[in-house]
Amino acid sequence: MTTQQLYKQIQEKKSFLCIGLDVDLNKIPKFLLALEDPIFEFNKAIIDATHDLCVSYKPNIAFFEAYGIKGWMALQKTINYINENYPEIFTIADAKRGDIGNTSSMYAKAFFEDLNFDSVTVAPYMGKDSVEPFLAFENKHTIMLALTSNEGAFDFQTLLVDGKELYKQVLETSKSWKNSENLMYVVGATKAEYFTEVRKIVPDSFLLVPGVGAQGGSLSEVCKYGMNDSIGLLINSSRGIIYASNELDFAEKARAEAMKMQQEMEGIVSLKFQV
């Protein structure tokens, strides 16, 4: 998927919502556990109930890997279901991969070719040769961790190195890498005060923003400081939507929570594009 296709979807749906699929068998409705593939059935119901309200789904790969081969099969069924039934949706493999070149090439092949995700999250700690193999894939996107929403982000990401915060140096350096136009960046909603600085370095890039909702991030604050002329944001919500209920009505309640966010976003998009 190209960024222009993603922009078009944002305008048409008046939404820049990304729904995280973090499937925990201890949290999903108990009646699903009697089914052959409860993880996929849960995802399918959430997707069918919310696909018109969001522009992206982000399966968190750890929540599938934790269940071994059954989890991996559920992941494959989930991404196939999205691609076959809702091909306009931008898909994110939240895998946080990153290793030496040959290994990164295999990770990229797994997520971009075998599973056919549109994008994958990547950790930049090992530098250029760990990220460029992902960037080599045409019309695929690499979403690099820049400034994350967790408390431990301050351990390294905001440290001053030669008078400049490390996350800024990471952003600036990444722009020099081959095919850097395929980069997007993770910037946590709980770090809203940093968005102005981020946008000075990457004004045109999409930012994937976790932390709105259950982690306490503010949508209005993120949009105030992080939005660019084409919106340029994917706001992720996971637990606040998918676990709105653990009863028979779980999909309906998930839709209701997604709609609350979409309606707030609709006002922002309509004002931005004057539609």
PDB file of C-alpha atoms in Angstrom:
ATOM      1  CA  MET A   1       0.000   0.000   0.000  1.00  0.00           C
ATOM      2  CA  THR A   2       1.258   3.471  -0.846  1.00  0.00           C
ATOM      3  CA  THR A   3       1.032   6.427   1.513  1.00  0.00           C
ATOM      4  CA  GLN A   4      -1.309   8.095  -0.977  1.00  0.00           C
ATOM      5  CA  GLN A   5      -3.715   5.171  -0.637  1.00  0.00           C
ATOM      6  CA  LEU A   6      -3.517   5.537   3.128  1.00  0.00           C
ATOM      7  CA  TYR A   7      -4.176   9.299   2.888  1.00  0.00           C
ATOM      8  CA  LYS A   8      -7.207   8.597   0.693  1.00  0.00           C
ATOM      9  CA  GLN A   9      -8.603   6.128   3.197  1.00  0.00           C
ATOM     10  CA  ILE A  10      -8.211   8.656   6.018  1.00  0.00           C
ATOM     11  CA  GLN A  11     -10.163  11.215   4.018  1.00  0.00           C
ATOM     12  CA  GLU A  12     -12.897   8.780   3.004  1.00  0.00           C
ATOM     13  CA  LYS A  13     -13.421   7.276   6.470  1.00  0.00           C
ATOM     14  CA  LYS A  14     -12.705  10.527   8.309  1.00  0.00           C
ATOM     15  CA  SER A  15     -10.592   8.461  10.645  1.00  0.00           C
ATOM     16  CA  PHE A  16      -6.945   7.856  11.417  1.00  0.00           C
ATOM     17  CA  LEU A  17      -7.651   5.111  13.935  1.00  0.00           C
ATOM     18  CA  CYS A  18      -5.463   2.028  14.209  1.00  0.00           C
ATOM     19  CA  ILE A  19      -6.853  -0.852  16.257  1.00  0.00           C
ATOM     20  CA  GLY A  20      -4.331  -3.045  18.007  1.00  0.00           C
ATOM     21  CA  LEU A  21      -5.069  -6.761  18.074  1.00  0.00           C
ATOM     22  CA  ASP A  22      -3.403  -7.841  21.344  1.00  0.00           C
ATOM     23  CA  VAL A  23      -5.236 -11.101  21.904  1.00  0.00           C
ATOM     24  CA  ASP A  24      -4.938 -12.560  25.391  1.00  0.00           C
ATOM     25  CA  LEU A  25      -6.874 -15.789  25.940  1.00  0.00           C
ATOM     26  CA  ASN A  26      -7.339 -14.787  29.578  1.00  0.00           C
ATOM     27  CA  LYS A  27      -9.248 -11.668  28.538  1.00  0.00           C
ATOM     28  CA  ILE A  28     -11.389 -12.692  25.583  1.00  0.00           C
ATOM     29  CA  PRO A  29     -14.978 -13.916  26.145  1.00  0.00           C
ATOM     30  CA  LYS A  30     -14.964 -17.376  27.684  1.00  0.00           C
ATOM     31  CA  PHE A  31     -17.433 -18.839  25.187  1.00  0.00           C
ATOM     32  CA  LEU A  32     -14.864 -18.362  22.408  1.00  0.00           C
ATOM     33  CA  LEU A  33     -12.483 -20.777  24.107  1.00  0.00           C
ATOM     34  CA  ALA A  34     -14.679 -23.683  23.048  1.00  0.00           C
ATOM     35  CA  LEU A  35     -14.038 -22.896  19.376  1.00  0.00           C
ATOM     36  CA  GLU A  36     -11.261 -24.481  17.325  1.00  0.00           C
ATOM     37  CA  ASP A  37      -9.390 -21.179  16.881  1.00  0.00           C
ATOM     38  CA  PRO A  38     -10.536 -18.693  19.538  1.00  0.00           C
ATOM     39  CA  ILE A  39      -7.828 -16.147  18.679  1.00  0.00           C
ATOM     40  CA  PHE A  40      -8.879 -15.894  15.052  1.00  0.00           C
ATOM     41  CA  GLU A  41     -12.596 -15.928  15.878  1.00  0.00           C
ATOM     42  CA  PHE A  42     -12.086 -13.061  18.320  1.00  0.00           C
ATOM     43  CA  ASN A  43     -10.091 -11.079  15.747  1.00  0.00           C
ATOM     44  CA  LYS A  44     -12.602 -11.772  12.989  1.00  0.00           C
ATOM     45  CA  ALA A  45     -15.487 -10.490  15.085  1.00  0.00           C
ATOM     46  CA  ILE A  46     -13.587  -7.337  16.068  1.00  0.00           C
ATOM     47  CA  ILE A  47     -12.532  -6.691  12.457  1.00  0.00           C
ATOM     48  CA  ASP A  48     -16.022  -7.216  11.037  1.00  0.00           C
ATOM     49  CA  ALA A  49     -17.461  -4.857  13.650  1.00  0.00           C
ATOM     50  CA  THR A  50     -14.928  -2.030  13.239  1.00  0.00           C
ATOM     51  CA  HIS A  51     -13.420  -2.081   9.740  1.00  0.00           C
ATOM     52  CA  ASP A  52     -15.400   0.946   8.550  1.00  0.00           C
ATOM     53  CA  LEU A  53     -14.257   3.028  11.527  1.00  0.00           C
ATOM     54  CA  CYS A  54     -10.504   2.493  11.313  1.00  0.00           C
ATOM     55  CA  VAL A  55      -7.804   2.666   8.663  1.00  0.00           C
ATOM     56  CA  SER A  56      -5.381   0.168  10.167  1.00  0.00           C
ATOM     57  CA  TYR A  57      -5.066  -3.000  12.247  1.00  0.00           C
ATOM     58  CA  LYS A  58      -1.952  -3.778  14.243  1.00  0.00           C
ATOM     59  CA  PRO A  59      -1.581  -7.358  15.447  1.00  0.00           C
ATOM     60  CA  ASN A  60       0.982  -7.451  18.252  1.00  0.00           C
ATOM     61  CA  ILE A  61       3.069 -10.438  17.202  1.00  0.00           C
ATOM     62  CA  ALA A  62       4.066 -11.399  20.755  1.00  0.00           C
ATOM     63  CA  PHE A  63       0.430 -12.126  21.596  1.00  0.00           C
ATOM     64  CA  PHE A  64       0.388 -14.710  18.808  1.00  0.00           C
ATOM     65  CA  GLU A  65       3.863 -16.164  19.281  1.00  0.00           C
ATOM     66  CA  ALA A  66       3.021 -16.829  22.937  1.00  0.00           C
ATOM     67  CA  TYR A  67       0.650 -19.602  21.804  1.00  0.00           C
ATOM     68  CA  GLY A  68       3.164 -21.394  19.603  1.00  0.00           C
ATOM     69  CA  ILE A  69       2.187 -22.819  16.246  1.00  0.00           C
ATOM     70  CA  LYS A  70      -1.528 -22.327  16.962  1.00  0.00           C
ATOM     71  CA  GLY A  71      -0.924 -18.650  17.588  1.00  0.00           C
ATOM     72  CA  TRP A  72       1.123 -18.283  14.410  1.00  0.00           C
ATOM     73  CA  MET A  73      -1.608 -20.001  12.396  1.00  0.00           C
ATOM     74  CA  ALA A  74      -4.163 -17.636  13.917  1.00  0.00           C
ATOM     75  CA  LEU A  75      -1.984 -14.696  12.886  1.00  0.00           C
ATOM     76  CA  GLN A  76      -1.797 -15.956   9.325  1.00  0.00           C
ATOM     77  CA  LYS A  77      -5.565 -16.467   9.189  1.00  0.00           C
ATOM     78  CA  THR A  78      -6.097 -12.985  10.620  1.00  0.00           C
ATOM     79  CA  ILE A  79      -3.898 -11.162   8.096  1.00  0.00           C
ATOM     80  CA  ASN A  80      -5.335 -13.227   5.238  1.00  0.00           C
ATOM     81  CA  TYR A  81      -8.853 -12.355   6.371  1.00  0.00           C
ATOM     82  CA  ILE A  82      -8.081  -8.625   6.419  1.00  0.00           C
ATOM     83  CA  ASN A  83      -6.325  -8.674   3.045  1.00  0.00           C
ATOM     84  CA  GLU A  84      -9.074 -10.694   1.357  1.00  0.00           C
ATOM     85  CA  ASN A  85     -12.096  -8.923   2.821  1.00  0.00           C
ATOM     86  CA  TYR A  86     -10.886  -5.399   3.610  1.00  0.00           C
ATOM     87  CA  PRO A  87      -7.923  -4.785   1.291  1.00  0.00           C
ATOM     88  CA  GLU A  88      -8.078  -1.021   1.848  1.00  0.00           C
ATOM     89  CA  ILE A  89      -6.945  -1.496   5.464  1.00  0.00           C
ATOM     90  CA  PHE A  90      -3.302  -0.698   6.273  1.00  0.00           C
ATOM     91  CA  THR A  91      -1.807  -3.606   8.209  1.00  0.00           C
ATOM     92  CA  ILE A  92       0.992  -3.361  10.760  1.00  0.00           C
ATOM     93  CA  ALA A  93       2.971  -6.295  12.099  1.00  0.00           C
ATOM     94  CA  ASP A  94       3.932  -5.015  15.531  1.00  0.00           C
ATOM     95  CA  ALA A  95       6.998  -7.221  15.764  1.00  0.00           C
ATOM     96  CA  LYS A  96       9.730  -4.768  16.849  1.00  0.00           C
ATOM     97  CA  ARG A  97      12.365  -6.693  14.916  1.00  0.00           C
ATOM     98  CA  GLY A  98      15.905  -5.531  14.169  1.00  0.00           C
ATOM     99  CA  ASP A  99      19.096  -7.556  13.739  1.00  0.00           C
ATOM    100  CA  ILE A 100      22.148  -7.796  11.489  1.00  0.00           C
ATOM    101  CA  GLY A 101      21.507  -7.521   7.770  1.00  0.00           C
ATOM    102  CA  ASN A 102      20.954 -11.156   6.789  1.00  0.00           C
ATOM    103  CA  THR A 103      18.613 -11.752   9.715  1.00  0.00           C
ATOM    104  CA  SER A 104      16.675  -8.549   9.068  1.00  0.00           C
ATOM    105  CA  SER A 105      16.256  -9.635   5.446  1.00  0.00           C
ATOM    106  CA  MET A 106      14.617 -12.843   6.633  1.00  0.00           C
ATOM    107  CA  TYR A 107      12.368 -10.976   9.081  1.00  0.00           C
ATOM    108  CA  ALA A 108      11.332  -8.647   6.271  1.00  0.00           C
ATOM    109  CA  LYS A 109      10.636 -11.558   3.953  1.00  0.00           C
ATOM    110  CA  ALA A 110       8.502 -13.246   6.618  1.00  0.00           C
ATOM    111  CA  PHE A 111       6.264 -10.252   7.254  1.00  0.00           C
ATOM    112  CA  PHE A 112       6.199  -8.611   3.829  1.00  0.00           C
ATOM    113  CA  GLU A 113       6.183 -11.618   1.508  1.00  0.00           C
ATOM    114  CA  ASP A 114       4.882 -14.630   3.418  1.00  0.00           C
ATOM    115  CA  LEU A 115       2.312 -12.864   5.582  1.00  0.00           C
ATOM    116  CA  ASN A 116       1.832  -9.871   3.252  1.00  0.00           C
ATOM    117  CA  PHE A 117       1.686  -7.136   5.880  1.00  0.00           C
ATOM    118  CA  ASP A 118       1.924  -3.545   4.665  1.00  0.00           C
ATOM    119  CA  SER A 119       4.355  -2.586   7.409  1.00  0.00           C
ATOM    120  CA  VAL A 120       6.392  -3.841  10.337  1.00  0.00           C
ATOM    121  CA  THR A 121       7.738  -2.155  13.471  1.00  0.00           C
ATOM    122  CA  VAL A 122      11.515  -2.200  13.833  1.00  0.00           C
ATOM    123  CA  ALA A 123      13.967  -1.315  16.610  1.00  0.00           C
ATOM    124  CA  PRO A 124      16.862   0.884  15.357  1.00  0.00           C
ATOM    125  CA  TYR A 125      19.447   0.134  18.049  1.00  0.00           C
ATOM    126  CA  MET A 126      21.695  -1.876  15.691  1.00  0.00           C
ATOM    127  CA  GLY A 127      21.714   0.887  13.097  1.00  0.00           C
ATOM    128  CA  LYS A 128      21.472   1.221   9.347  1.00  0.00           C
ATOM    129  CA  ASP A 129      22.251  -2.331   8.251  1.00  0.00           C
ATOM    130  CA  SER A 130      19.539  -3.688  10.531  1.00  0.00           C
ATOM    131  CA  VAL A 131      16.835  -1.403   9.080  1.00  0.00           C
ATOM    132  CA  GLU A 132      17.677  -0.992   5.389  1.00  0.00           C
ATOM    133  CA  PRO A 133      16.734  -4.604   4.507  1.00  0.00           C
ATOM    134  CA  PHE A 134      13.155  -3.742   5.503  1.00  0.00           C
ATOM    135  CA  LEU A 135      13.234  -0.501   3.517  1.00  0.00           C
ATOM    136  CA  ALA A 136      14.155  -2.329   0.316  1.00  0.00           C
ATOM    137  CA  PHE A 137      10.610  -3.658  -0.212  1.00  0.00           C
ATOM    138  CA  GLU A 138       8.523  -1.603  -2.637  1.00  0.00           C
ATOM    139  CA  ASN A 139       5.236  -0.203  -1.283  1.00  0.00           C
ATOM    140  CA  LYS A 140       6.024  -1.625   2.154  1.00  0.00           C
ATOM    141  CA  HIS A 141       6.706   0.506   5.186  1.00  0.00           C
ATOM    142  CA  THR A 142       9.103   0.240   8.090  1.00  0.00           C
ATOM    143  CA  ILE A 143       7.834   1.809  11.312  1.00  0.00           C
ATOM    144  CA  MET A 144      10.864   2.593  13.421  1.00  0.00           C
ATOM    145  CA  LEU A 145      10.750   3.060  17.178  1.00  0.00           C
ATOM    146  CA  ALA A 146      11.647   6.683  17.877  1.00  0.00           C
ATOM    147  CA  LEU A 147      10.131   7.850  21.164  1.00  0.00           C
ATOM    148  CA  THR A 148       8.016   5.212  22.868  1.00  0.00           C
ATOM    149  CA  SER A 149       5.179   5.538  25.383  1.00  0.00           C
ATOM    150  CA  ASN A 150       6.581   3.356  28.163  1.00  0.00           C
ATOM    151  CA  GLU A 151       8.156   4.668  31.365  1.00  0.00           C
ATOM    152  CA  GLY A 152      11.529   3.159  30.525  1.00  0.00           C
ATOM    153  CA  ALA A 153      11.785   5.291  27.390  1.00  0.00           C
ATOM    154  CA  PHE A 154      13.602   7.857  29.495  1.00  0.00           C
ATOM    155  CA  ASP A 155      16.395   5.369  30.257  1.00  0.00           C
ATOM    156  CA  PHE A 156      17.966   5.969  26.846  1.00  0.00           C
ATOM    157  CA  GLN A 157      15.790   7.786  24.327  1.00  0.00           C
ATOM    158  CA  THR A 158      15.950  11.246  25.882  1.00  0.00           C
ATOM    159  CA  LEU A 159      19.561  11.084  27.067  1.00  0.00           C
ATOM    160  CA  LEU A 160      21.733  13.944  25.872  1.00  0.00           C
ATOM    161  CA  VAL A 161      24.562  12.894  23.581  1.00  0.00           C
ATOM    162  CA  ASP A 162      26.768  15.791  22.488  1.00  0.00           C
ATOM    163  CA  GLY A 163      24.036  18.163  23.590  1.00  0.00           C
ATOM    164  CA  LYS A 164      21.205  16.508  21.660  1.00  0.00           C
ATOM    165  CA  GLU A 165      18.622  13.938  22.782  1.00  0.00           C
ATOM    166  CA  LEU A 166      19.302  10.475  21.422  1.00  0.00           C
ATOM    167  CA  TYR A 167      15.862  10.091  19.832  1.00  0.00           C
ATOM    168  CA  LYS A 168      16.515  13.221  17.740  1.00  0.00           C
ATOM    169  CA  GLN A 169      19.804  11.801  16.533  1.00  0.00           C
ATOM    170  CA  VAL A 170      18.067   8.547  15.616  1.00  0.00           C
ATOM    171  CA  LEU A 171      15.429  10.434  13.612  1.00  0.00           C
ATOM    172  CA  GLU A 172      17.977  12.586  11.820  1.00  0.00           C
ATOM    173  CA  THR A 173      20.292   9.685  10.999  1.00  0.00           C
ATOM    174  CA  SER A 174      17.464   7.511   9.666  1.00  0.00           C
ATOM    175  CA  LYS A 175      16.645  10.113   7.010  1.00  0.00           C
ATOM    176  CA  SER A 176      20.003   9.390   5.334  1.00  0.00           C
ATOM    177  CA  TRP A 177      19.337   5.668   4.905  1.00  0.00           C
ATOM    178  CA  LYS A 178      18.547   4.129   1.539  1.00  0.00           C
ATOM    179  CA  ASN A 179      14.804   4.168   0.748  1.00  0.00           C
ATOM    180  CA  SER A 180      14.126   6.267   3.853  1.00  0.00           C
ATOM    181  CA  GLU A 181      10.936   7.488   2.170  1.00  0.00           C
ATOM    182  CA  ASN A 182       9.503   4.130   3.292  1.00  0.00           C
ATOM    183  CA  LEU A 183      10.018   5.018   6.953  1.00  0.00           C
ATOM    184  CA  MET A 184       7.325   5.789   9.480  1.00  0.00           C
ATOM    185  CA  TYR A 185       7.996   6.319  13.182  1.00  0.00           C
ATOM    186  CA  VAL A 186       6.561   5.269  16.538  1.00  0.00           C
ATOM    187  CA  VAL A 187       6.031   8.228  18.877  1.00  0.00           C
ATOM    188  CA  GLY A 188       4.073   7.592  22.060  1.00  0.00           C
ATOM    189  CA  ALA A 189       1.012   9.657  22.932  1.00  0.00           C
ATOM    190  CA  THR A 190       2.221   9.964  26.508  1.00  0.00           C
ATOM    191  CA  LYS A 191       5.102  12.050  25.148  1.00  0.00           C
ATOM    192  CA  ALA A 192       2.809  14.665  23.519  1.00  0.00           C
ATOM    193  CA  GLU A 193       5.069  17.547  24.486  1.00  0.00           C
ATOM    194  CA  TYR A 194       7.799  16.097  22.241  1.00  0.00           C
ATOM    195  CA  PHE A 195       5.765  16.049  19.024  1.00  0.00           C
ATOM    196  CA  THR A 196       6.745  19.562  18.032  1.00  0.00           C
ATOM    197  CA  GLU A 197      10.409  18.581  18.128  1.00  0.00           C
ATOM    198  CA  VAL A 198       9.733  15.354  16.240  1.00  0.00           C
ATOM    199  CA  ARG A 199       7.904  17.224  13.480  1.00  0.00           C
ATOM    200  CA  LYS A 200      10.825  19.602  13.023  1.00  0.00           C
ATOM    201  CA  ILE A 201      12.909  16.594  11.960  1.00  0.00           C
ATOM    202  CA  VAL A 202      10.338  14.443  10.109  1.00  0.00           C
ATOM    203  CA  PRO A 203       7.597  16.862   9.036  1.00  0.00           C
ATOM    204  CA  ASP A 204       6.104  14.666   6.317  1.00  0.00           C
ATOM    205  CA  SER A 205       6.343  11.157   7.778  1.00  0.00           C
ATOM    206  CA  PHE A 206       3.510   9.130   9.222  1.00  0.00           C
ATOM    207  CA  LEU A 207       3.707   8.672  12.966  1.00  0.00           C
ATOM    208  CA  LEU A 208       2.233   5.610  14.657  1.00  0.00           C
ATOM    209  CA  VAL A 209       1.034   6.798  18.041  1.00  0.00           C
ATOM    210  CA  PRO A 210       0.323   4.266  20.810  1.00  0.00           C
ATOM    211  CA  GLY A 211      -0.769   5.286  24.271  1.00  0.00           C
ATOM    212  CA  VAL A 212      -4.129   6.982  23.632  1.00  0.00           C
ATOM    213  CA  GLY A 213      -6.813   5.480  25.822  1.00  0.00           C
ATOM    214  CA  ALA A 214      -5.701   2.893  28.373  1.00  0.00           C
ATOM    215  CA  GLN A 215      -2.250   4.500  28.777  1.00  0.00           C
ATOM    216  CA  GLY A 216      -3.712   7.964  29.288  1.00  0.00           C
ATOM    217  CA  GLY A 217      -2.508   9.800  26.175  1.00  0.00           C
ATOM    218  CA  SER A 218      -4.606  12.701  24.866  1.00  0.00           C
ATOM    219  CA  LEU A 219      -5.853  12.603  21.283  1.00  0.00           C
ATOM    220  CA  SER A 220      -6.338  16.368  21.156  1.00  0.00           C
ATOM    221  CA  GLU A 221      -2.808  17.030  22.428  1.00  0.00           C
ATOM    222  CA  VAL A 222      -1.268  14.598  19.953  1.00  0.00           C
ATOM    223  CA  CYS A 223      -3.171  16.199  17.070  1.00  0.00           C
ATOM    224  CA  LYS A 224      -2.305  19.716  18.231  1.00  0.00           C
ATOM    225  CA  TYR A 225       1.420  19.088  18.136  1.00  0.00           C
ATOM    226  CA  GLY A 226       1.846  16.062  15.862  1.00  0.00           C
ATOM    227  CA  MET A 227      -0.489  16.513  12.908  1.00  0.00           C
ATOM    228  CA  ASN A 228       0.888  17.633   9.553  1.00  0.00           C
ATOM    229  CA  ASP A 229      -0.903  18.935   6.452  1.00  0.00           C
ATOM    230  CA  SER A 230      -2.029  15.418   5.498  1.00  0.00           C
ATOM    231  CA  ILE A 231      -2.910  14.331   9.059  1.00  0.00           C
ATOM    232  CA  GLY A 232       0.186  12.095   9.134  1.00  0.00           C
ATOM    233  CA  LEU A 233      -0.928  10.190  12.239  1.00  0.00           C
ATOM    234  CA  LEU A 234      -2.108   6.671  12.989  1.00  0.00           C
ATOM    235  CA  ILE A 235      -3.558   6.691  16.496  1.00  0.00           C
ATOM    236  CA  ASN A 236      -3.508   3.225  18.006  1.00  0.00           C
ATOM    237  CA  SER A 237      -5.933   1.940  20.597  1.00  0.00           C
ATOM    238  CA  SER A 238      -5.894  -1.671  21.690  1.00  0.00           C
ATOM    239  CA  ARG A 239      -7.272  -2.653  25.096  1.00  0.00           C
ATOM    240  CA  GLY A 240      -9.726   0.231  25.285  1.00  0.00           C
ATOM    241  CA  ILE A 241     -11.518  -1.068  22.189  1.00  0.00           C
ATOM    242  CA  ILE A 242     -11.065  -4.822  21.929  1.00  0.00           C
ATOM    243  CA  TYR A 243     -11.715  -5.516  25.619  1.00  0.00           C
ATOM    244  CA  ALA A 244     -14.658  -3.156  26.068  1.00  0.00           C
ATOM    245  CA  SER A 245     -16.668  -6.271  26.984  1.00  0.00           C
ATOM    246  CA  ASN A 246     -15.935  -9.944  27.579  1.00  0.00           C
ATOM    247  CA  GLU A 247     -19.532 -11.018  27.106  1.00  0.00           C
ATOM    248  CA  LEU A 248     -21.550 -12.050  24.042  1.00  0.00           C
ATOM    249  CA  ASP A 249     -21.764  -8.406  23.000  1.00  0.00           C
ATOM    250  CA  PHE A 250     -17.957  -7.927  22.882  1.00  0.00           C
ATOM    251  CA  ALA A 251     -17.885  -7.011  19.182  1.00  0.00           C
ATOM    252  CA  GLU A 252     -20.736  -4.534  19.538  1.00  0.00           C
ATOM    253  CA  LYS A 253     -19.079  -2.864  22.516  1.00  0.00           C
ATOM    254  CA  ALA A 254     -15.771  -2.749  20.628  1.00  0.00           C
ATOM    255  CA  ARG A 255     -17.550  -0.997  17.770  1.00  0.00           C
ATOM    256  CA  ALA A 256     -19.078   1.510  20.172  1.00  0.00           C
ATOM    257  CA  GLU A 257     -15.661   2.392  21.611  1.00  0.00           C
ATOM    258  CA  ALA A 258     -14.103   2.611  18.145  1.00  0.00           C
ATOM    259  CA  MET A 259     -16.933   4.859  17.023  1.00  0.00           C
ATOM    260  CA  LYS A 260     -16.271   7.271  19.901  1.00  0.00           C
ATOM    261  CA  MET A 261     -12.725   7.716  18.677  1.00  0.00           C
ATOM    262  CA  GLN A 262     -13.729   7.884  15.011  1.00  0.00           C
ATOM    263  CA  GLN A 263     -16.302  10.579  15.702  1.00  0.00           C
ATOM    264  CA  GLU A 264     -13.724  12.684  17.506  1.00  0.00           C
ATOM    265  CA  MET A 265     -11.354  12.153  14.594  1.00  0.00           C
ATOM    266  CA  GLU A 266     -14.084  13.001  12.077  1.00  0.00           C
ATOM    267  CA  GLY A 267     -14.304  16.517  13.427  1.00  0.00           C
ATOM    268  CA  ILE A 268     -10.536  16.893  13.141  1.00  0.00           C
ATOM    269  CA  VAL A 269     -10.351  15.483   9.602  1.00  0.00           C
ATOM    270  CA  SER A 270     -13.342  17.502   8.390  1.00  0.00           C
ATOM    271  CA  LEU A 271     -11.792  20.693   9.672  1.00  0.00           C
ATOM    272  CA  LYS A 272      -8.398  19.809   8.199  1.00  0.00           C
ATOM    273  CA  PHE A 273      -9.659  18.999   4.726  1.00  0.00           C
ATOM    274  CA  GLN A 274     -12.735  21.236   4.839  1.00  0.00           C
ATOM    275  CA  VAL A 275     -15.072  18.388   3.870  1.00  0.00           C
TER     276      VAL A 275
END
